[in-house]
PDB file of C-alpha atoms and ligand atoms in Angstrom:
ATOM      1  CA  MET A   1      12.311 -10.612  26.503  1.00 58.00           C
ATOM      2  CA  THR A   2       9.285  -8.493  27.386  1.00 65.00           C
ATOM      3  CA  THR A   3       7.442  -6.193  25.030  1.00 69.00           C
ATOM      4  CA  GLU A   4       6.265  -2.871  26.357  1.00 74.00           C
ATOM      5  CA  VAL A   5       2.924  -1.738  24.979  1.00 77.00           C
ATOM      6  CA  LEU A   6       2.684   2.026  24.734  1.00 81.00           C
ATOM      7  CA  PRO A   7      -0.602   3.917  24.822  1.00 83.00           C
ATOM      8  CA  LYS A   8      -1.533   5.018  21.311  1.00 80.00           C
ATOM      9  CA  GLU A   9      -0.812   8.738  21.929  1.00 84.00           C
ATOM     10  CA  GLU A  10       2.605   7.946  23.361  1.00 87.00           C
ATOM     11  CA  ALA A  11       3.421   5.641  20.422  1.00 85.00           C
ATOM     12  CA  GLN A  12       2.410   8.431  18.020  1.00 86.00           C
ATOM     13  CA  GLY A  13       4.900  10.649  19.828  1.00 90.00           C
ATOM     14  CA  VAL A  14       7.664   8.083  19.204  1.00 88.00           C
ATOM     15  CA  VAL A  15       6.837   8.048  15.505  1.00 87.00           C
ATOM     16  CA  GLU A  16       6.956  11.861  15.402  1.00 89.00           C
ATOM     17  CA  GLU A  17      10.332  11.779  17.104  1.00 90.00           C
ATOM     18  CA  ILE A  18      11.685   9.308  14.523  1.00 88.00           C
ATOM     19  CA  VAL A  19      10.576  11.268  11.452  1.00 89.00           C
ATOM     20  CA  GLN A  20      11.060  14.845  12.674  1.00 91.00           C
ATOM     21  CA  SER A  21      14.667  15.042  11.505  1.00 87.00           C
ATOM     22  CA  TYR A  22      13.753  14.337   7.859  1.00 87.00           C
ATOM     23  CA  PRO A  23      13.169  17.131   5.329  1.00 88.00           C
ATOM     24  CA  LYS A  24       9.448  17.774   4.741  1.00 90.00           C
ATOM     25  CA  LYS A  25       9.047  15.606   1.612  1.00 86.00           C
ATOM     26  CA  ALA A  26      11.100  12.708   2.966  1.00 83.00           C
ATOM     27  CA  LYS A  27       9.232  12.894   6.284  1.00 87.00           C
ATOM     28  CA  LYS A  28       5.895  12.504   4.506  1.00 86.00           C
ATOM     29  CA  ASP A  29       7.274   9.489   2.659  1.00 82.00           C
ATOM     30  CA  ARG A  30       8.848   7.817   5.708  1.00 81.00           C
ATOM     31  CA  GLU A  31       5.695   8.239   7.800  1.00 82.00           C
ATOM     32  CA  LYS A  32       3.932   5.804   5.486  1.00 81.00           C
ATOM     33  CA  HIS A  33       6.413   3.084   6.491  1.00 80.00           C
ATOM     34  CA  ILE A  34       5.767   3.321  10.229  1.00 82.00           C
ATOM     35  CA  ASN A  35       2.497   2.374  11.760  1.00 80.00           C
ATOM     36  CA  ILE A  36       0.965   1.930  15.193  1.00 82.00           C
ATOM     37  CA  VAL A  37      -0.887  -1.280  15.935  1.00 78.00           C
ATOM     38  CA  ASP A  38      -4.153  -0.615  17.702  1.00 75.00           C
ATOM     39  CA  GLU A  39      -4.374  -3.377  20.290  1.00 72.00           C
ATOM     40  CA  ASN A  40      -8.153  -3.331  20.206  1.00 72.00           C
ATOM     41  CA  PHE A  41      -8.394  -3.509  16.423  1.00 69.00           C
ATOM     42  CA  PRO A  42      -5.151  -5.202  15.242  1.00 67.00           C
ATOM     43  CA  LYS A  43      -6.740  -6.383  11.988  1.00 68.00           C
ATOM     44  CA  ASP A  44      -7.522  -2.794  11.006  1.00 68.00           C
ATOM     45  CA  THR A  45      -3.868  -1.848  11.132  1.00 70.00           C
ATOM     46  CA  LYS A  46      -2.408  -0.957   7.739  1.00 70.00           C
ATOM     47  CA  CYS A  47       0.339  -3.179   6.415  1.00 68.00           C
ATOM     48  CA  VAL A  48       3.821  -1.613   6.580  1.00 68.00           C
ATOM     49  CA  PRO A  49       6.462  -1.085   5.363  1.00 68.00           C
ATOM     50  CA  LYS A  50       5.297  -0.112   1.908  1.00 72.00           C
ATOM     51  CA  SER A  51       6.890  -2.197  -0.787  1.00 74.00           C
ATOM     52  CA  ASN A  52       7.132  -2.004  -4.559  1.00 77.00           C
ATOM     53  CA  VAL A  53       7.497   1.772  -4.421  1.00 77.00           C
ATOM     54  CA  LYS A  54      10.258   3.909  -5.808  1.00 77.00           C
ATOM     55  CA  SER A  55      13.336   4.390  -3.624  1.00 74.00           C
ATOM     56  CA  ARG A  56      14.180   7.832  -2.267  1.00 70.00           C
ATOM     57  CA  PRO A  57      17.796   8.752  -2.865  1.00 67.00           C
ATOM     58  CA  GLY A  58      19.753   8.232   0.323  1.00 64.00           C
ATOM     59  CA  VAL A  59      17.183   5.974   1.907  1.00 61.00           C
ATOM     60  CA  MET A  60      17.453   2.277   1.136  1.00 58.00           C
ATOM     61  CA  SER A  61      18.363   3.135  -2.424  1.00 61.00           C
ATOM     62  CA  VAL A  62      20.544   0.116  -3.143  1.00 66.00           C
ATOM     63  CA  ARG A  63      18.260  -1.876  -5.388  1.00 78.00           C
ATOM     64  CA  GLY A  64      18.677  -3.728  -8.631  1.00 87.00           C
ATOM     65  CA  CYS A  65      16.888  -3.034 -11.895  1.00 93.00           C
ATOM     66  CA  ALA A  66      14.362  -5.166 -13.787  1.00 96.00           C
ATOM     67  CA  TYR A  67      17.186  -6.581 -15.907  1.00 96.00           C
ATOM     68  CA  ALA A  68      18.973  -7.681 -12.712  1.00 94.00           C
ATOM     69  CA  GLY A  69      15.760  -9.354 -11.531  1.00 94.00           C
ATOM     70  CA  SER A  70      15.401 -11.349 -14.722  1.00 96.00           C
ATOM     71  CA  LYS A  71      19.045 -12.085 -15.485  1.00 95.00           C
ATOM     72  CA  GLY A  72      20.280 -12.565 -11.928  1.00 92.00           C
ATOM     73  CA  VAL A  73      17.356 -14.298 -10.302  1.00 93.00           C
ATOM     74  CA  VAL A  74      14.906 -15.980 -12.643  1.00 95.00           C
ATOM     75  CA  TRP A  75      16.618 -16.832 -15.922  1.00 96.00           C
ATOM     76  CA  GLY A  76      20.340 -16.603 -15.213  1.00 95.00           C
ATOM     77  CA  PRO A  77      20.468 -19.596 -12.838  1.00 95.00           C
ATOM     78  CA  VAL A  78      18.737 -21.906 -15.380  1.00 96.00           C
ATOM     79  CA  LYS A  79      22.016 -23.567 -16.122  1.00 96.00           C
ATOM     80  CA  ASP A  80      21.683 -25.428 -19.414  1.00 97.00           C
ATOM     81  CA  MET A  81      20.387 -22.416 -21.328  1.00 97.00           C
ATOM     82  CA  ILE A  82      22.478 -19.468 -22.514  1.00 98.00           C
ATOM     83  CA  HIS A  83      21.358 -16.018 -21.405  1.00 97.00           C
ATOM     84  CA  ILE A  84      22.436 -13.120 -23.605  1.00 98.00           C
ATOM     85  CA  SER A  85      22.828  -9.754 -21.887  1.00 97.00           C
ATOM     86  CA  HIS A  86      21.503  -7.755 -24.808  1.00 98.00           C
ATOM     87  CA  GLY A  87      22.809  -4.200 -24.824  1.00 97.00           C
ATOM     88  CA  PRO A  88      26.003  -2.445 -23.677  1.00 96.00           C
ATOM     89  CA  VAL A  89      28.633  -4.603 -22.035  1.00 96.00           C
ATOM     90  CA  GLY A  90      28.443  -3.093 -18.510  1.00 95.00           C
ATOM     91  CA  CYS A  91      25.095  -4.588 -17.448  1.00 95.00           C
ATOM     92  CA  GLY A  92      26.268  -8.048 -18.461  1.00 93.00           C
ATOM     93  CA  TYR A  93      29.679  -7.623 -16.883  1.00 93.00           C
ATOM     94  CA  TYR A  94      28.385  -6.444 -13.518  1.00 90.00           C
ATOM     95  CA  SER A  95      25.734  -9.158 -13.357  1.00 88.00           C
ATOM     96  CA  TRP A  96      28.225 -11.824 -14.344  1.00 87.00           C
ATOM     97  CA  SER A  97      28.276 -14.671 -11.881  1.00 75.00           C
ATOM     98  CA  GLY A  98      28.097 -12.338  -8.888  1.00 72.00           C
ATOM     99  CA  ARG A  99      25.240 -14.005  -7.063  1.00 74.00           C
ATOM    100  CA  ARG A 100      26.800 -17.294  -6.027  1.00 83.00           C
ATOM    101  CA  ASN A 101      23.865 -19.261  -7.330  1.00 86.00           C
ATOM    102  CA  TYR A 102      25.518 -22.653  -7.280  1.00 91.00           C
ATOM    103  CA  TYR A 103      25.027 -25.420  -9.801  1.00 92.00           C
ATOM    104  CA  VAL A 104      26.665 -28.645 -10.852  1.00 94.00           C
ATOM    105  CA  GLY A 105      27.713 -29.477 -14.396  1.00 95.00           C
ATOM    106  CA  HIS A 106      30.407 -28.999 -16.997  1.00 96.00           C
ATOM    107  CA  THR A 107      30.856 -25.378 -18.000  1.00 95.00           C
ATOM    108  CA  GLY A 108      30.499 -24.778 -21.728  1.00 95.00           C
ATOM    109  CA  ILE A 109      28.966 -28.211 -22.260  1.00 96.00           C
ATOM    110  CA  ASN A 110      25.800 -28.593 -20.211  1.00 95.00           C
ATOM    111  CA  THR A 111      26.051 -25.542 -17.956  1.00 96.00           C
ATOM    112  CA  PHE A 112      26.781 -21.923 -18.796  1.00 96.00           C
ATOM    113  CA  GLY A 113      26.204 -20.015 -15.546  1.00 91.00           C
ATOM    114  CA  THR A 114      29.741 -18.741 -15.092  1.00 91.00           C
ATOM    115  CA  MET A 115      30.066 -17.579 -18.687  1.00 94.00           C
ATOM    116  CA  ASP A 116      29.047 -14.117 -19.828  1.00 95.00           C
ATOM    117  CA  PHE A 117      27.338 -13.620 -23.169  1.00 97.00           C
ATOM    118  CA  THR A 118      26.706 -10.048 -24.295  1.00 97.00           C
ATOM    119  CA  SER A 119      25.888  -8.253 -27.529  1.00 96.00           C
ATOM    120  CA  ASP A 120      28.230  -5.441 -26.422  1.00 96.00           C
ATOM    121  CA  PHE A 121      26.161  -2.610 -27.916  1.00 95.00           C
ATOM    122  CA  GLN A 122      28.059   0.307 -29.413  1.00 96.00           C
ATOM    123  CA  GLU A 123      26.736   3.715 -30.517  1.00 96.00           C
ATOM    124  CA  ARG A 124      26.246   2.326 -33.998  1.00 96.00           C
ATOM    125  CA  ASP A 125      23.864  -0.343 -32.665  1.00 96.00           C
ATOM    126  CA  VAL A 126      21.875   2.261 -30.734  1.00 96.00           C
ATOM    127  CA  VAL A 127      21.500   4.382 -33.878  1.00 96.00           C
ATOM    128  CA  PHE A 128      20.859   1.636 -36.439  1.00 96.00           C
ATOM    129  CA  GLY A 129      19.371  -1.111 -34.252  1.00 95.00           C
ATOM    130  CA  GLY A 130      20.796  -4.360 -32.967  1.00 95.00           C
ATOM    131  CA  ASP A 131      18.478  -7.026 -34.408  1.00 95.00           C
ATOM    132  CA  LYS A 132      20.970  -8.222 -37.041  1.00 96.00           C
ATOM    133  CA  LYS A 133      23.691  -8.409 -34.409  1.00 97.00           C
ATOM    134  CA  LEU A 134      21.399 -10.420 -32.146  1.00 98.00           C
ATOM    135  CA  THR A 135      20.671 -12.900 -34.927  1.00 98.00           C
ATOM    136  CA  LYS A 136      24.386 -13.274 -35.590  1.00 97.00           C
ATOM    137  CA  ILE A 137      25.156 -13.816 -31.896  1.00 97.00           C
ATOM    138  CA  ILE A 138      22.560 -16.579 -31.638  1.00 98.00           C
ATOM    139  CA  GLU A 139      24.029 -18.261 -34.721  1.00 98.00           C
ATOM    140  CA  GLU A 140      27.512 -18.039 -33.217  1.00 98.00           C
ATOM    141  CA  ILE A 141      26.300 -19.427 -29.889  1.00 98.00           C
ATOM    142  CA  GLU A 142      24.771 -22.378 -31.710  1.00 97.00           C
ATOM    143  CA  MET A 143      28.026 -23.010 -33.518  1.00 97.00           C
ATOM    144  CA  LEU A 144      30.259 -22.712 -30.447  1.00 97.00           C
ATOM    145  CA  PHE A 145      27.978 -24.273 -27.807  1.00 98.00           C
ATOM    146  CA  PRO A 146      25.644 -26.606 -29.684  1.00 97.00           C
ATOM    147  CA  LEU A 147      24.666 -28.512 -26.528  1.00 97.00           C
ATOM    148  CA  ASN A 148      22.853 -25.543 -25.032  1.00 97.00           C
ATOM    149  CA  LYS A 149      19.175 -26.318 -24.527  1.00 97.00           C
ATOM    150  CA  GLY A 150      17.876 -22.871 -25.395  1.00 97.00           C
ATOM    151  CA  ILE A 151      18.641 -19.175 -25.326  1.00 98.00           C
ATOM    152  CA  THR A 152      17.141 -16.160 -23.579  1.00 98.00           C
ATOM    153  CA  ILE A 153      17.518 -12.525 -24.589  1.00 98.00           C
ATOM    154  CA  GLN A 154      17.836 -10.348 -21.504  1.00 98.00           C
ATOM    155  CA  SER A 155      17.054  -6.794 -22.631  1.00 98.00           C
ATOM    156  CA  GLU A 156      19.025  -3.937 -21.176  1.00 98.00           C
ATOM    157  CA  CYS A 157      17.777  -0.322 -21.179  1.00 97.00           C
ATOM    158  CA  PRO A 158      18.703   0.736 -24.742  1.00 97.00           C
ATOM    159  CA  ILE A 159      16.744  -2.119 -26.315  1.00 97.00           C
ATOM    160  CA  GLY A 160      13.431  -0.739 -25.083  1.00 96.00           C
ATOM    161  CA  LEU A 161      14.453   2.852 -25.823  1.00 95.00           C
ATOM    162  CA  ILE A 162      15.277   2.212 -29.485  1.00 96.00           C
ATOM    163  CA  GLY A 163      12.409  -0.269 -29.941  1.00 94.00           C
ATOM    164  CA  ASP A 164      14.293  -3.270 -31.306  1.00 96.00           C
ATOM    165  CA  ASP A 165      11.959  -6.136 -32.221  1.00 97.00           C
ATOM    166  CA  ILE A 166      13.568  -8.899 -30.172  1.00 97.00           C
ATOM    167  CA  GLU A 167      10.365 -10.954 -30.301  1.00 97.00           C
ATOM    168  CA  ALA A 168      10.648 -11.224 -34.110  1.00 97.00           C
ATOM    169  CA  VAL A 169      14.284 -12.322 -33.795  1.00 97.00           C
ATOM    170  CA  ALA A 170      13.325 -14.857 -31.129  1.00 97.00           C
ATOM    171  CA  ARG A 171      10.551 -16.347 -33.276  1.00 96.00           C
ATOM    172  CA  GLN A 172      12.761 -16.589 -36.341  1.00 96.00           C
ATOM    173  CA  MET A 173      15.729 -18.053 -34.439  1.00 97.00           C
ATOM    174  CA  SER A 174      13.566 -20.499 -32.466  1.00 95.00           C
ATOM    175  CA  LYS A 175      12.500 -22.001 -35.772  1.00 94.00           C
ATOM    176  CA  GLN A 176      16.014 -21.926 -37.166  1.00 96.00           C
ATOM    177  CA  VAL A 177      17.710 -23.633 -34.214  1.00 96.00           C
ATOM    178  CA  ASN A 178      14.642 -25.644 -33.158  1.00 94.00           C
ATOM    179  CA  LYS A 179      15.048 -24.666 -29.522  1.00 95.00           C
ATOM    180  CA  PRO A 180      13.308 -22.139 -27.313  1.00 96.00           C
ATOM    181  CA  VAL A 181      14.674 -18.629 -27.839  1.00 97.00           C
ATOM    182  CA  VAL A 182      12.988 -16.431 -25.254  1.00 97.00           C
ATOM    183  CA  PRO A 183      12.833 -12.625 -25.543  1.00 98.00           C
ATOM    184  CA  VAL A 184      12.647 -10.965 -22.133  1.00 98.00           C
ATOM    185  CA  ARG A 185      11.558  -7.305 -22.026  1.00 98.00           C
ATOM    186  CA  CYS A 186      13.300  -6.672 -18.726  1.00 97.00           C
ATOM    187  CA  GLU A 187      14.842  -3.276 -19.549  1.00 97.00           C
ATOM    188  CA  GLY A 188      16.198  -1.783 -16.347  1.00 95.00           C
ATOM    189  CA  PHE A 189      14.039   1.345 -16.442  1.00 94.00           C
ATOM    190  CA  ARG A 190      10.846  -0.670 -15.953  1.00 94.00           C
ATOM    191  CA  GLY A 191       9.264  -0.719 -12.513  1.00 90.00           C
ATOM    192  CA  VAL A 192      10.718   0.542  -9.260  1.00 87.00           C
ATOM    193  CA  SER A 193      13.190  -2.234  -8.508  1.00 87.00           C
ATOM    194  CA  GLN A 194      14.331  -5.624  -9.745  1.00 90.00           C
ATOM    195  CA  SER A 195      11.019  -7.065  -8.598  1.00 91.00           C
ATOM    196  CA  LEU A 196       9.283  -6.270 -11.899  1.00 94.00           C
ATOM    197  CA  GLY A 197      12.067  -8.167 -13.665  1.00 96.00           C
ATOM    198  CA  HIS A 198      11.022 -11.288 -11.735  1.00 95.00           C
ATOM    199  CA  HIS A 199       7.432 -10.865 -12.910  1.00 95.00           C
ATOM    200  CA  ILE A 200       8.409 -10.199 -16.522  1.00 97.00           C
ATOM    201  CA  ALA A 201      10.780 -13.190 -16.571  1.00 97.00           C
ATOM    202  CA  ASN A 202       8.179 -15.510 -15.060  1.00 96.00           C
ATOM    203  CA  ASP A 203       5.645 -14.342 -17.633  1.00 96.00           C
ATOM    204  CA  THR A 204       8.075 -15.342 -20.377  1.00 97.00           C
ATOM    205  CA  ILE A 205       8.395 -18.818 -18.856  1.00 96.00           C
ATOM    206  CA  ARG A 206       4.621 -19.093 -19.165  1.00 94.00           C
ATOM    207  CA  ASP A 207       4.441 -17.651 -22.701  1.00 95.00           C
ATOM    208  CA  TRP A 208       7.619 -18.986 -24.297  1.00 95.00           C
ATOM    209  CA  ILE A 209       8.243 -22.270 -22.446  1.00 94.00           C
ATOM    210  CA  PHE A 210       4.849 -23.579 -21.338  1.00 91.00           C
ATOM    211  CA  GLU A 211       3.091 -22.249 -24.458  1.00 86.00           C
ATOM    212  CA  ASN A 212       5.738 -21.802 -27.116  1.00 82.00           C
ATOM    213  CA  LYS A 213       4.220 -21.620 -30.598  1.00 78.00           C
ATOM    214  CA  GLN A 214       7.539 -21.855 -32.446  1.00 78.00           C
ATOM    215  CA  VAL A 215       8.943 -25.091 -31.050  1.00 83.00           C
ATOM    216  CA  ASN A 216       7.418 -28.026 -29.247  1.00 83.00           C
ATOM    217  CA  THR A 217       8.961 -27.400 -25.839  1.00 81.00           C
ATOM    218  CA  LYS A 218       7.375 -30.600 -24.485  1.00 79.00           C
ATOM    219  CA  GLU A 219      10.160 -32.444 -26.294  1.00 83.00           C
ATOM    220  CA  PHE A 220      12.593 -30.804 -23.897  1.00 85.00           C
ATOM    221  CA  GLY A 221      10.929 -32.307 -20.809  1.00 81.00           C
ATOM    222  CA  GLN A 222      11.765 -35.679 -19.307  1.00 81.00           C
ATOM    223  CA  ASP A 223       9.438 -38.602 -18.795  1.00 82.00           C
ATOM    224  CA  ILE A 224       8.561 -38.711 -15.136  1.00 84.00           C
ATOM    225  CA  PRO A 225       6.538 -41.501 -13.538  1.00 85.00           C
ATOM    226  CA  ASP A 226       3.152 -40.192 -12.461  1.00 86.00           C
ATOM    227  CA  SER A 227       2.989 -39.987  -8.690  1.00 89.00           C
ATOM    228  CA  PRO A 228       0.928 -38.093  -6.123  1.00 90.00           C
ATOM    229  CA  TYR A 229       4.245 -37.146  -4.523  1.00 92.00           C
ATOM    230  CA  ASN A 230       5.721 -35.264  -7.493  1.00 92.00           C
ATOM    231  CA  ILE A 231       6.503 -31.710  -6.468  1.00 92.00           C
ATOM    232  CA  ALA A 232       8.446 -28.682  -7.746  1.00 93.00           C
ATOM    233  CA  ILE A 233      10.524 -26.199  -5.801  1.00 92.00           C
ATOM    234  CA  ILE A 234       9.971 -22.771  -7.311  1.00 91.00           C
ATOM    235  CA  GLY A 235      11.578 -19.485  -6.401  1.00 88.00           C
ATOM    236  CA  ASP A 236      14.876 -20.476  -4.835  1.00 89.00           C
ATOM    237  CA  TYR A 237      17.864 -19.443  -6.892  1.00 88.00           C
ATOM    238  CA  ASN A 238      20.262 -21.476  -4.799  1.00 92.00           C
ATOM    239  CA  ILE A 239      22.405 -18.768  -3.276  1.00 90.00           C
ATOM    240  CA  GLY A 240      25.224 -20.627  -1.578  1.00 90.00           C
ATOM    241  CA  GLY A 241      23.407 -23.928  -2.187  1.00 91.00           C
ATOM    242  CA  ASP A 242      20.328 -23.304  -0.028  1.00 90.00           C
ATOM    243  CA  ALA A 243      17.913 -24.867  -2.537  1.00 92.00           C
ATOM    244  CA  TRP A 244      19.871 -28.116  -2.279  1.00 93.00           C
ATOM    245  CA  THR A 245      19.120 -28.176   1.450  1.00 92.00           C
ATOM    246  CA  SER A 246      15.396 -27.551   0.894  1.00 90.00           C
ATOM    247  CA  ARG A 247      15.393 -30.314  -1.677  1.00 92.00           C
ATOM    248  CA  LYS A 248      17.050 -32.774   0.681  1.00 94.00           C
ATOM    249  CA  ILE A 249      14.509 -32.098   3.432  1.00 93.00           C
ATOM    250  CA  LEU A 250      11.615 -32.627   1.019  1.00 92.00           C
ATOM    251  CA  GLU A 251      13.160 -35.821  -0.346  1.00 93.00           C
ATOM    252  CA  ASP A 252      13.799 -37.095   3.197  1.00 95.00           C
ATOM    253  CA  ILE A 253      10.052 -36.994   3.796  1.00 93.00           C
ATOM    254  CA  SER A 254       9.581 -39.072   0.612  1.00 92.00           C
ATOM    255  CA  LEU A 255       8.453 -36.322  -1.736  1.00 92.00           C
ATOM    256  CA  ASN A 256       9.674 -36.629  -5.299  1.00 92.00           C
ATOM    257  CA  VAL A 257      11.227 -33.330  -6.409  1.00 92.00           C
ATOM    258  CA  VAL A 258      10.948 -33.393 -10.212  1.00 92.00           C
ATOM    259  CA  ALA A 259      11.669 -29.731 -10.805  1.00 92.00           C
ATOM    260  CA  GLN A 260      13.749 -27.137  -9.029  1.00 92.00           C
ATOM    261  CA  TRP A 261      14.137 -23.621 -10.327  1.00 91.00           C
ATOM    262  CA  SER A 262      15.639 -21.394 -10.930  1.00 92.00           C
ATOM    263  CA  GLY A 263      18.809 -22.294  -8.921  1.00 93.00           C
ATOM    264  CA  ASP A 264      20.615 -25.307 -10.404  1.00 95.00           C
ATOM    265  CA  GLY A 265      17.581 -25.647 -12.683  1.00 95.00           C
ATOM    266  CA  THR A 266      17.291 -26.870 -16.241  1.00 96.00           C
ATOM    267  CA  LEU A 267      14.981 -26.279 -19.171  1.00 96.00           C
ATOM    268  CA  SER A 268      13.690 -29.806 -18.760  1.00 94.00           C
ATOM    269  CA  GLU A 269      12.629 -29.040 -15.182  1.00 94.00           C
ATOM    270  CA  LEU A 270      10.814 -25.884 -16.288  1.00 94.00           C
ATOM    271  CA  VAL A 271       8.942 -27.931 -18.883  1.00 93.00           C
ATOM    272  CA  ASN A 272       8.060 -30.614 -16.318  1.00 91.00           C
ATOM    273  CA  THR A 273       6.708 -28.221 -13.720  1.00 91.00           C
ATOM    274  CA  PRO A 274       3.055 -28.211 -14.854  1.00 89.00           C
ATOM    275  CA  LYS A 275       3.032 -32.024 -14.359  1.00 87.00           C
ATOM    276  CA  VAL A 276       3.627 -31.871 -10.611  1.00 87.00           C
ATOM    277  CA  LYS A 277       0.998 -32.169  -7.886  1.00 83.00           C
ATOM    278  CA  LEU A 278       2.323 -29.366  -5.711  1.00 79.00           C
ATOM    279  CA  ASN A 279       4.488 -26.314  -6.194  1.00 77.00           C
ATOM    280  CA  ASP A 280       6.514 -25.433  -3.158  1.00 67.00           C
ATOM    281  CA  TYR A 281       7.124 -21.710  -3.382  1.00 62.00           C
ATOM    282  CA  THR A 282      10.105 -20.326  -1.627  1.00 57.00           C
ATOM    283  CA  VAL A 283       9.945 -16.718  -0.549  1.00 44.00           C
ATOM    284  CA  THR A 284      13.059 -14.838  -1.490  1.00 42.00           C
ATOM    285  CA  VAL A 285      13.638 -11.536   0.248  1.00 36.00           C
ATOM    286  CA  LEU A 286      15.423  -8.996  -1.947  1.00 33.00           C
TER     287      LEU A 286
HETATM  288  S1  SF4 B 301      19.318   0.091 -15.269  1.00 69.58           S
HETATM  289 FE1  SF4 B 301      19.592  -0.349 -17.449  1.00 69.58          FE
HETATM  290  S2  SF4 B 301      21.689   0.277 -17.884  1.00 69.58           S
HETATM  291 FE2  SF4 B 301      21.542   0.038 -15.638  1.00 69.58          FE
HETATM  292  S3  SF4 B 301      22.177  -2.115 -15.236  1.00 69.58           S
HETATM  293 FE3  SF4 B 301      19.932  -2.098 -15.464  1.00 69.58          FE
HETATM  294  S4  SF4 B 301      19.638  -2.597 -17.653  1.00 69.58           S
HETATM  295 FE4  SF4 B 301      21.751  -1.938 -17.435  1.00 69.58          FE
END
């Protein structure tokens, strides 16, 4: 295959041709996503396409929300914890087990990925608040699934709009059940896509798992022999089992994978991650 290099003026003409059919406002927006590389000064060329910007209706508008980023990608695949979709039932239902992030385990005993837990908000909860309901749900979860290793609260839009104090519930319930209960402020209206949900969820791993003031999360880690070859795989949520393949390749070259998350991951692996010598970040394109 050969690549034809166009003179700059001619290339500019091609760009004009591409964007001319758009309405004025959309044209201005789309122009920012197309750029011409100056052969003489390639390093001066602006990076395109623009990312982390709001979608324009009709143009690449199929994107998830912050809740989807946290529930579907970062927290949801952590299999031995229970993730409550906190808010109306629809968000939880439509994010229920739809991502094929594979895991091994016994459902309802040490894995909960294919189960859907929701607080099923009704108008009454929106008007009077849902904190009491959340407390009750966590108590019920503890009664029905006592082998869960911890609980996360995945906030849907109404939670942020009505200002429920999920952090207070999480602190109180963490003490009561002596496990991490992690409040995640991933309401869908935040940010421009599900990407912010990834950031928010990862921040809660730092603040509520690595540095939890309510429970000693270190107790939830496993003893691992110290080795210069201990590594963690971070950022692969195991769609169709791809993280298992990465893991196998790394183990075949004698690296010791002590943590893998979030796909097929566990609380114990999250806790162990700071002990490793290298984090192998996987880039996930969304
Ligand atoms: S945008 Fe809000 S209401 Fe819609 S799925 Fe996301 S959290 Fe739920």
